[in-house]
Short mmCIF file of C-alpha atoms in Angstrom, two decimals:
data_model
loop_
_atom_site.label_atom_id
_atom_site.label_comp_id
_atom_site.label_asym_id
_atom_site.label_seq_id
_atom_site.Cartn_x
_atom_site.Cartn_y
_atom_site.Cartn_z
CA UNK A 1 -79.86 -16.10 12.99
CA UNK A 2 -77.04 -17.39 10.74
CA UNK A 3 -75.46 -14.80 8.43
CA UNK A 4 -75.86 -15.58 4.71
CA UNK A 5 -72.08 -15.61 4.18
CA UNK A 6 -71.78 -18.42 6.76
CA UNK A 7 -74.78 -20.41 5.63
CA UNK A 8 -74.10 -24.10 4.85
CA UNK A 9 -73.14 -24.67 1.22
CA UNK A 10 -72.57 -21.00 0.43
CA UNK A 11 -69.71 -20.25 -1.98
CA UNK A 12 -67.56 -17.99 0.20
CA UNK A 13 -64.82 -17.72 -2.41
CA UNK A 14 -67.15 -16.17 -5.00
CA UNK A 15 -68.25 -13.65 -2.38
CA UNK A 16 -64.79 -12.07 -2.48
CA UNK A 17 -64.17 -8.94 -4.58
CA UNK A 18 -62.79 -9.46 -8.09
CA UNK A 19 -59.39 -7.96 -7.28
CA UNK A 20 -58.96 -10.42 -4.38
CA UNK A 21 -59.98 -13.34 -6.58
CA UNK A 22 -57.50 -12.29 -9.24
CA UNK A 23 -54.78 -12.08 -6.62
CA UNK A 24 -55.53 -15.63 -5.44
CA UNK A 25 -55.77 -16.96 -9.00
CA UNK A 26 -52.41 -15.43 -9.89
CA UNK A 27 -50.70 -18.10 -7.78
CA UNK A 28 -52.19 -20.83 -10.00
CA UNK A 29 -50.53 -22.05 -13.14
CA UNK A 30 -51.95 -20.43 -16.27
CA UNK A 31 -53.86 -23.50 -17.43
CA UNK A 32 -55.53 -23.88 -14.05
CA UNK A 33 -56.51 -20.22 -13.94
CA UNK A 34 -58.09 -20.42 -17.42
CA UNK A 35 -60.03 -23.52 -16.38
CA UNK A 36 -61.83 -21.51 -13.68
CA UNK A 37 -63.88 -19.88 -16.47
CA UNK A 38 -66.33 -22.81 -16.32
CA UNK A 39 -67.24 -22.24 -12.67
CA UNK A 40 -69.85 -19.56 -13.31
CA UNK A 41 -70.61 -16.53 -15.46
CA UNK A 42 -68.76 -14.29 -13.01
CA UNK A 43 -65.57 -16.35 -13.34
CA UNK A 44 -65.70 -16.50 -17.14
CA UNK A 45 -63.26 -13.65 -17.83
CA UNK A 46 -61.32 -13.24 -14.58
CA UNK A 47 -58.30 -15.11 -16.01
CA UNK A 48 -57.90 -12.43 -18.70
CA UNK A 49 -56.80 -9.76 -16.21
CA UNK A 50 -54.60 -11.63 -13.72
CA UNK A 51 -51.53 -9.75 -12.44
CA UNK A 52 -49.29 -12.77 -13.07
CA UNK A 53 -48.87 -15.37 -15.78
CA UNK A 54 -47.37 -18.71 -14.72
CA UNK A 55 -47.05 -20.74 -17.93
CA UNK A 56 -45.85 -24.25 -17.09
CA UNK A 57 -45.02 -26.80 -19.80
CA UNK A 58 -45.29 -29.69 -17.32
CA UNK A 59 -49.06 -29.13 -17.12
CA UNK A 60 -49.25 -30.42 -20.69
CA UNK A 61 -46.53 -33.04 -20.73
CA UNK A 62 -44.70 -34.35 -17.68
CA UNK A 63 -42.11 -37.15 -18.00
CA UNK A 64 -43.55 -38.10 -21.38
CA UNK A 65 -41.83 -41.19 -22.83
CA UNK A 66 -43.70 -41.24 -26.13
CA UNK A 67 -41.79 -38.93 -28.52
CA UNK A 68 -44.76 -38.47 -30.85
CA UNK A 69 -47.09 -37.61 -27.98
CA UNK A 70 -44.49 -35.27 -26.55
CA UNK A 71 -44.35 -33.25 -29.78
CA UNK A 72 -48.15 -33.02 -29.87
CA UNK A 73 -48.29 -31.76 -26.29
CA UNK A 74 -45.44 -29.33 -26.94
CA UNK A 75 -47.41 -27.86 -29.85
CA UNK A 76 -50.51 -27.60 -27.61
CA UNK A 77 -48.52 -25.75 -24.98
CA UNK A 78 -47.15 -23.25 -27.50
CA UNK A 79 -50.62 -22.61 -28.90
CA UNK A 80 -52.01 -22.21 -25.39
CA UNK A 81 -49.44 -19.60 -24.32
CA UNK A 82 -49.77 -17.64 -27.57
CA UNK A 83 -53.58 -17.63 -27.29
CA UNK A 84 -53.45 -16.74 -23.60
CA UNK A 85 -51.32 -13.66 -24.27
CA UNK A 86 -53.42 -12.56 -27.26
CA UNK A 87 -56.71 -12.86 -25.35
CA UNK A 88 -55.48 -11.28 -22.15
CA UNK A 89 -56.98 -7.89 -21.37
CA UNK A 90 -54.17 -5.43 -22.26
CA UNK A 91 -55.30 -2.74 -19.81
CA UNK A 92 -54.26 -4.30 -16.44
CA UNK A 93 -50.47 -4.31 -16.35
CA UNK A 94 -48.56 -7.50 -15.60
CA UNK A 95 -46.67 -7.92 -12.33
CA UNK A 96 -44.81 -11.08 -13.27
CA UNK A 97 -44.25 -13.43 -16.22
CA UNK A 98 -43.02 -16.92 -15.27
CA UNK A 99 -42.37 -19.55 -17.94
CA UNK A 100 -41.29 -23.17 -17.63
CA UNK A 101 -40.52 -24.35 -21.14
CA UNK A 102 -39.03 -27.34 -22.93
CA UNK A 103 -36.93 -27.37 -26.07
CA UNK A 104 -36.92 -31.07 -26.93
CA UNK A 105 -35.55 -30.86 -30.48
CA UNK A 106 -32.09 -29.41 -30.91
CA UNK A 107 -32.63 -29.05 -34.66
CA UNK A 108 -35.66 -26.84 -33.97
CA UNK A 109 -34.01 -24.79 -31.25
CA UNK A 110 -33.96 -21.47 -33.08
CA UNK A 111 -37.69 -21.61 -33.88
CA UNK A 112 -38.67 -22.70 -30.35
CA UNK A 113 -36.49 -19.97 -28.87
CA UNK A 114 -37.99 -17.34 -31.19
CA UNK A 115 -41.49 -18.27 -29.99
CA UNK A 116 -40.41 -17.91 -26.38
CA UNK A 117 -38.88 -14.56 -27.28
CA UNK A 118 -42.23 -13.37 -28.65
CA UNK A 119 -43.94 -14.33 -25.38
CA UNK A 120 -41.33 -12.48 -23.34
CA UNK A 121 -41.65 -9.46 -25.63
CA UNK A 122 -45.43 -9.48 -25.16
CA UNK A 123 -45.03 -9.61 -21.37
CA UNK A 124 -42.57 -6.70 -21.48
CA UNK A 125 -45.06 -4.68 -23.51
CA UNK A 126 -47.46 -5.19 -20.60
CA UNK A 127 -44.79 -3.46 -18.48
CA UNK A 128 -44.04 -6.47 -16.28
CA UNK A 129 -41.20 -5.75 -13.83
CA UNK A 130 -40.34 -9.47 -13.44
CA UNK A 131 -39.52 -12.08 -16.11
CA UNK A 132 -38.35 -15.58 -15.17
CA UNK A 133 -37.80 -18.38 -17.69
CA UNK A 134 -36.71 -21.96 -16.98
CA UNK A 135 -35.89 -24.29 -19.87
CA UNK A 136 -35.49 -28.08 -20.01
CA UNK A 137 -33.28 -30.17 -22.32
CA UNK A 138 -31.73 -27.88 -24.96
CA UNK A 139 -30.83 -24.32 -23.89
CA UNK A 140 -32.99 -21.42 -24.93
CA UNK A 141 -31.21 -19.27 -27.54
CA UNK A 142 -32.85 -15.90 -27.01
CA UNK A 143 -32.37 -12.88 -29.24
CA UNK A 144 -31.19 -10.39 -26.64
CA UNK A 145 -32.88 -7.55 -28.54
CA UNK A 146 -36.09 -8.84 -26.90
CA UNK A 147 -34.97 -7.30 -23.62
CA UNK A 148 -36.00 -3.72 -24.16
CA UNK A 149 -38.13 -2.32 -21.36
CA UNK A 150 -38.20 0.74 -19.12
CA UNK A 151 -40.02 -1.32 -16.46
CA UNK A 152 -38.09 -4.60 -16.15
CA UNK A 153 -36.49 -4.81 -12.72
CA UNK A 154 -35.84 -8.53 -12.26
CA UNK A 155 -34.73 -11.15 -14.78
CA UNK A 156 -34.21 -14.85 -14.13
CA UNK A 157 -33.02 -17.37 -16.74
CA UNK A 158 -32.23 -21.07 -16.36
CA UNK A 159 -30.57 -23.08 -19.15
CA UNK A 160 -30.14 -20.28 -21.67
CA UNK A 161 -27.47 -19.61 -24.29
CA UNK A 162 -26.48 -15.96 -23.90
CA UNK A 163 -24.69 -14.67 -26.97
CA UNK A 164 -22.07 -11.94 -27.00
CA UNK A 165 -23.75 -8.58 -26.38
CA UNK A 166 -26.45 -9.91 -24.04
CA UNK A 167 -25.37 -7.86 -21.02
CA UNK A 168 -24.70 -4.79 -23.12
CA UNK A 169 -28.31 -5.00 -24.33
CA UNK A 170 -29.56 -5.35 -20.74
CA UNK A 171 -27.56 -2.27 -19.76
CA UNK A 172 -28.87 -0.18 -22.67
CA UNK A 173 -32.37 -1.60 -23.09
CA UNK A 174 -33.44 -2.11 -19.46
CA UNK A 175 -32.46 1.03 -17.49
CA UNK A 176 -34.37 -0.05 -14.35
CA UNK A 177 -32.95 -3.60 -14.13
CA UNK A 178 -31.73 -4.32 -10.57
CA UNK A 179 -31.77 -8.09 -10.17
CA UNK A 180 -30.39 -10.82 -12.48
CA UNK A 181 -30.50 -14.55 -11.70
CA UNK A 182 -28.77 -17.01 -14.06
CA UNK A 183 -28.61 -20.78 -13.62
CA UNK A 184 -26.95 -23.34 -15.90
CA UNK A 185 -26.41 -20.74 -18.63
CA UNK A 186 -23.71 -20.36 -21.27
CA UNK A 187 -22.31 -16.83 -21.02
CA UNK A 188 -20.25 -15.58 -23.96
CA UNK A 189 -19.87 -11.93 -22.95
CA UNK A 190 -16.36 -10.85 -22.03
CA UNK A 191 -17.77 -8.18 -19.71
CA UNK A 192 -20.82 -8.06 -17.46
CA UNK A 193 -21.24 -4.35 -16.91
CA UNK A 194 -24.12 -2.46 -15.35
CA UNK A 195 -24.61 0.71 -13.34
CA UNK A 196 -28.10 -0.31 -12.13
CA UNK A 197 -27.70 -3.93 -10.98
CA UNK A 198 -27.99 -4.41 -7.21
CA UNK A 199 -28.28 -8.22 -7.07
CA UNK A 200 -26.47 -10.70 -9.32
CA UNK A 201 -26.73 -14.47 -8.84
CA UNK A 202 -24.88 -16.79 -11.25
CA UNK A 203 -25.22 -20.51 -10.58
CA UNK A 204 -23.37 -23.35 -12.35
CA UNK A 205 -22.97 -21.35 -15.55
CA UNK A 206 -20.26 -21.68 -18.15
CA UNK A 207 -18.02 -18.80 -19.20
CA UNK A 208 -15.79 -18.75 -22.28
CA UNK A 209 -12.49 -20.63 -22.19
CA UNK A 210 -10.98 -18.33 -24.83
CA UNK A 211 -10.93 -15.23 -22.65
CA UNK A 212 -11.56 -14.29 -19.05
CA UNK A 213 -14.78 -12.41 -18.48
CA UNK A 214 -15.08 -9.58 -15.96
CA UNK A 215 -17.94 -8.31 -13.79
CA UNK A 216 -18.08 -4.55 -13.32
CA UNK A 217 -21.12 -3.45 -11.31
CA UNK A 218 -20.55 -0.38 -9.10
CA UNK A 219 -24.10 -0.40 -7.64
CA UNK A 220 -24.13 -4.12 -6.80
CA UNK A 221 -24.88 -4.92 -3.14
CA UNK A 222 -25.31 -8.73 -3.35
CA UNK A 223 -23.30 -11.22 -5.45
CA UNK A 224 -23.49 -15.01 -5.72
CA UNK A 225 -21.04 -16.86 -7.93
CA UNK A 226 -21.66 -20.59 -7.56
CA UNK A 227 -19.26 -23.01 -9.27
CA UNK A 228 -18.62 -21.14 -12.54
CA UNK A 229 -17.41 -23.47 -15.27
CA UNK A 230 -14.47 -23.15 -17.71
CA UNK A 231 -13.15 -19.94 -16.13
CA UNK A 232 -13.75 -17.72 -13.11
CA UNK A 233 -14.64 -14.13 -14.01
CA UNK A 234 -12.65 -11.29 -12.46
CA UNK A 235 -14.53 -8.89 -10.21
CA UNK A 236 -14.09 -5.17 -10.81
CA UNK A 237 -15.64 -2.03 -9.35
CA UNK A 238 -17.48 -3.65 -6.42
CA UNK A 239 -17.50 -0.55 -4.24
CA UNK A 240 -21.14 -0.97 -3.09
CA UNK A 241 -20.95 -4.72 -2.40
CA UNK A 242 -22.30 -5.75 1.01
CA UNK A 243 -22.79 -9.53 0.71
CA UNK A 244 -20.95 -12.08 -1.42
CA UNK A 245 -21.20 -15.86 -1.76
CA UNK A 246 -18.36 -17.34 -3.82
CA UNK A 247 -18.25 -21.13 -4.27
CA UNK A 248 -15.48 -22.30 -6.62
CA UNK A 249 -14.40 -25.63 -8.07
CA UNK A 250 -11.65 -24.19 -10.26
CA UNK A 251 -8.51 -22.28 -9.36
CA UNK A 252 -8.18 -18.54 -9.72
CA UNK A 253 -5.96 -15.82 -8.26
CA UNK A 254 -7.17 -15.82 -4.65
CA UNK A 255 -5.47 -12.52 -3.80
CA UNK A 256 -7.16 -10.74 -6.70
CA UNK A 257 -10.50 -12.31 -5.78
CA UNK A 258 -10.34 -11.38 -2.12
CA UNK A 259 -9.10 -7.85 -2.80
CA UNK A 260 -12.24 -7.22 -4.87
CA UNK A 261 -14.36 -8.48 -1.94
CA UNK A 262 -12.47 -6.78 0.88
CA UNK A 263 -15.20 -4.19 1.54
CA UNK A 264 -18.07 -6.64 2.18
CA UNK A 265 -19.87 -7.12 5.49
CA UNK A 266 -20.99 -10.69 4.77
CA UNK A 267 -18.86 -13.30 2.99
CA UNK A 268 -19.47 -16.98 2.17
CA UNK A 269 -16.38 -18.55 0.60
CA UNK A 270 -15.46 -22.04 -0.57
CA UNK A 271 -12.57 -22.77 -2.91
CA UNK A 272 -10.04 -25.52 -3.70
CA UNK A 273 -7.46 -26.10 -0.97
CA UNK A 274 -4.58 -25.74 -3.44
CA UNK A 275 -5.55 -22.11 -4.13
CA UNK A 276 -4.51 -21.25 -0.58
CA UNK A 277 -1.53 -23.64 -0.56
CA UNK A 278 -0.06 -22.01 -3.68
CA UNK A 279 -0.52 -18.53 -2.19
CA UNK A 280 0.75 -19.45 1.29
CA UNK A 281 4.02 -17.59 1.04
CA UNK A 282 2.43 -14.40 -0.29
CA UNK A 283 0.21 -11.69 1.18
CA UNK A 284 -2.91 -13.27 -0.31
CA UNK A 285 -5.46 -12.31 2.35
CA UNK A 286 -6.32 -8.58 2.53
CA UNK A 287 -7.84 -6.85 5.53
CA UNK A 288 -11.64 -7.05 5.71
CA UNK A 289 -12.28 -3.88 7.69
CA UNK A 290 -16.07 -4.14 7.67
CA UNK A 291 -16.58 -7.91 7.69
CA UNK A 292 -19.14 -8.96 10.32
CA UNK A 293 -20.35 -12.40 9.13
CA UNK A 294 -17.97 -14.95 7.61
CA UNK A 295 -18.70 -18.45 6.32
CA UNK A 296 -15.76 -20.63 5.26
CA UNK A 297 -15.65 -24.05 3.61
CA UNK A 298 -13.38 -27.02 4.21
CA UNK A 299 -10.35 -25.37 2.61
CA UNK A 300 -9.80 -23.18 5.69
CA UNK A 301 -9.31 -26.12 8.08
CA UNK A 302 -6.36 -27.77 6.37
CA UNK A 303 -2.64 -27.04 6.36
CA UNK A 304 -2.49 -26.34 10.11
CA UNK A 305 -5.55 -24.06 9.87
CA UNK A 306 -3.45 -21.52 8.01
CA UNK A 307 -6.32 -20.06 5.98
CA UNK A 308 -8.60 -19.79 9.02
CA UNK A 309 -5.86 -17.98 10.94
CA UNK A 310 -5.33 -15.50 8.12
CA UNK A 311 -9.03 -14.65 7.89
CA UNK A 312 -9.36 -14.19 11.65
CA UNK A 313 -6.22 -12.05 11.71
CA UNK A 314 -7.58 -9.78 8.98
CA UNK A 315 -11.19 -9.42 10.16
CA UNK A 316 -11.10 -7.06 13.18
CA UNK A 317 -14.89 -6.51 13.32
CA UNK A 318 -15.93 -10.15 12.85
CA UNK A 319 -18.94 -11.09 15.02
CA UNK A 320 -20.08 -14.42 13.60
CA UNK A 321 -18.09 -17.25 12.00
CA UNK A 322 -19.65 -20.26 10.23
CA UNK A 323 -17.49 -23.27 9.40
CA UNK A 324 -18.21 -26.19 7.09
CA UNK A 325 -15.47 -28.56 8.27
CA UNK A 326 -14.36 -31.94 6.88
CA UNK A 327 -15.40 -35.03 8.84
CA UNK A 328 -11.97 -35.24 10.46
CA UNK A 329 -9.92 -32.29 11.74
CA UNK A 330 -6.34 -33.17 12.59
CA UNK A 331 -4.81 -29.69 12.70
CA UNK A 332 -4.77 -27.19 15.54
CA UNK A 333 -4.06 -23.50 15.83
CA UNK A 334 -0.37 -23.27 16.66
CA UNK A 335 -0.59 -19.75 18.01
CA UNK A 336 -3.12 -17.01 18.44
CA UNK A 337 -1.92 -14.20 16.23
CA UNK A 338 -5.26 -12.42 16.02
CA UNK A 339 -7.59 -10.51 18.34
CA UNK A 340 -11.20 -11.05 17.14
CA UNK A 341 -12.51 -9.16 20.16
CA UNK A 342 -15.99 -8.87 18.59
CA UNK A 343 -16.32 -12.57 17.69
CA UNK A 344 -19.17 -14.02 19.76
CA UNK A 345 -20.66 -16.91 17.77
CA UNK A 346 -19.16 -19.82 15.84
CA UNK A 347 -21.53 -22.05 13.89
CA UNK A 348 -20.47 -25.52 12.75
CA UNK A 349 -22.27 -27.12 9.82
CA UNK A 350 -22.76 -30.76 10.77
CA UNK A 351 -25.44 -33.35 11.40
CA UNK A 352 -27.34 -33.50 14.70
CA UNK A 353 -25.61 -36.70 15.80
CA UNK A 354 -22.09 -35.45 15.04
CA UNK A 355 -21.08 -34.15 18.45
CA UNK A 356 -17.45 -35.19 17.87
CA UNK A 357 -16.97 -32.70 15.06
CA UNK A 358 -18.57 -29.96 17.13
CA UNK A 359 -16.17 -30.73 19.98
CA UNK A 360 -13.14 -30.67 17.66
CA UNK A 361 -14.02 -27.17 16.48
CA UNK A 362 -14.62 -26.05 20.06
CA UNK A 363 -11.18 -27.37 21.05
CA UNK A 364 -9.54 -25.33 18.29
CA UNK A 365 -10.72 -22.08 19.86
CA UNK A 366 -10.37 -23.15 23.51
CA UNK A 367 -6.73 -24.06 22.84
CA UNK A 368 -5.96 -20.47 21.88
CA UNK A 369 -7.82 -18.96 24.84
CA UNK A 370 -11.20 -18.21 23.23
CA UNK A 371 -13.30 -20.26 25.65
CA UNK A 372 -16.18 -17.76 25.96
CA UNK A 373 -17.37 -18.23 22.38
CA UNK A 374 -20.89 -19.52 21.76
CA UNK A 375 -20.44 -22.56 19.51
CA UNK A 376 -23.60 -23.87 17.84
CA UNK A 377 -24.52 -26.62 15.44
CA UNK A 378 -26.04 -25.57 12.11
CA UNK A 379 -28.01 -27.71 9.67
CA UNK A 380 -25.85 -29.14 6.91
CA UNK A 381 -28.56 -28.51 4.32
CA UNK A 382 -27.85 -25.72 1.83
CA UNK A 383 -30.21 -25.05 -1.04
CA UNK A 384 -28.48 -22.99 -3.67
CA UNK A 385 -30.99 -23.53 -6.46
CA UNK A 386 -34.17 -25.38 -7.36
CA UNK A 387 -36.63 -25.05 -10.25
CA UNK A 388 -38.97 -23.02 -8.03
CA UNK A 389 -36.17 -20.98 -6.45
CA UNK A 390 -37.72 -17.70 -7.55
CA UNK A 391 -41.26 -18.84 -8.32
CA UNK A 392 -42.90 -17.64 -5.13
CA UNK A 393 -40.47 -15.04 -3.78
CA UNK A 394 -42.74 -12.28 -5.02
CA UNK A 395 -42.68 -9.20 -2.82
CA UNK A 396 -46.10 -7.61 -2.46
CA UNK A 397 -44.47 -4.19 -2.64
CA UNK A 398 -43.58 -4.89 -6.27
CA UNK A 399 -47.19 -4.49 -7.34
CA UNK A 400 -47.60 -1.30 -5.31
CA UNK A 401 -44.42 0.28 -6.65
CA UNK A 402 -45.33 -0.78 -10.18
CA UNK A 403 -48.78 0.80 -9.84
CA UNK A 404 -47.29 4.04 -8.56
#
């Protein structure tokens, strides 16, 4: 006889316990989750106690060309988020607050930013450990006093204007903060200082031209600095750093930069060729005593492979090397002045049909007697950031740790 749960037409989803339903619904955008209240009496209030809030402006207005209609939909979105937060059951704590927002009127930026600040403040009062805010058009100008929470562990901001004192407030007001992700932000602080941060990712963000900022984070284990604009911050007190990805468009003191990274185990580096050319007659490359994985951009394969030679010479424990070479390599290693006895794998970033480039890299190492290396092709695709970069990277342990 057929079990009732498997009977034709039976609503299996509604047969699940409430906590499982809430978990599933938390992956929906906020508007979608609220709309489930019409399904049945049981579903009427489930949205009020979801562990996540995903408030997405594009659900109300996506690629809207009518300016008048856009303003109406923007007002609807603001009212929706405010009402959602006010009507949410305050007892279940929040695991994550995710907001995709649009500031379409530069003259109304302060007011729009203040409203977003109130939403963030409300989420922090619900003890959420994760806040992530993405903004379109004009940057969000948040009052950094909003960020006061003993529970916030991860903060992500995209297209935000961060006034002087922002990082000082994070350090004082958020004692548990471990992970900061910034994309396309304007950073006015002259010092990014924290004793709790373990992960710091800064993508395509602009620092002040009037002074050089510094990053001082003794507990940091992972750092990404992707194409900083206007100036490159100096790195200080990086004694716990394990992995670093530094992609530069502008010049900086390469010796100072590499000295601050000399204790890492994993390094991804791309910088202008002239940075190395200028430093060629100096001791610019320190010894990387613990470096195991190294990824180098096109700069290392010019000027008779001088930069590549220096890195190999100063990385005695290197096991894996990844190269992102130019389409044509005309230089060769003139002499083998390094050991690299632990180097086993060389990856070459190139397309599947580019066997010539793969062979050129292989010849570089064969020429200097390193014929036993395993040389592989690696996909040329690198995703450094997208709008949903941190939308669904939620670790299930976050909820458990938060509950404990």
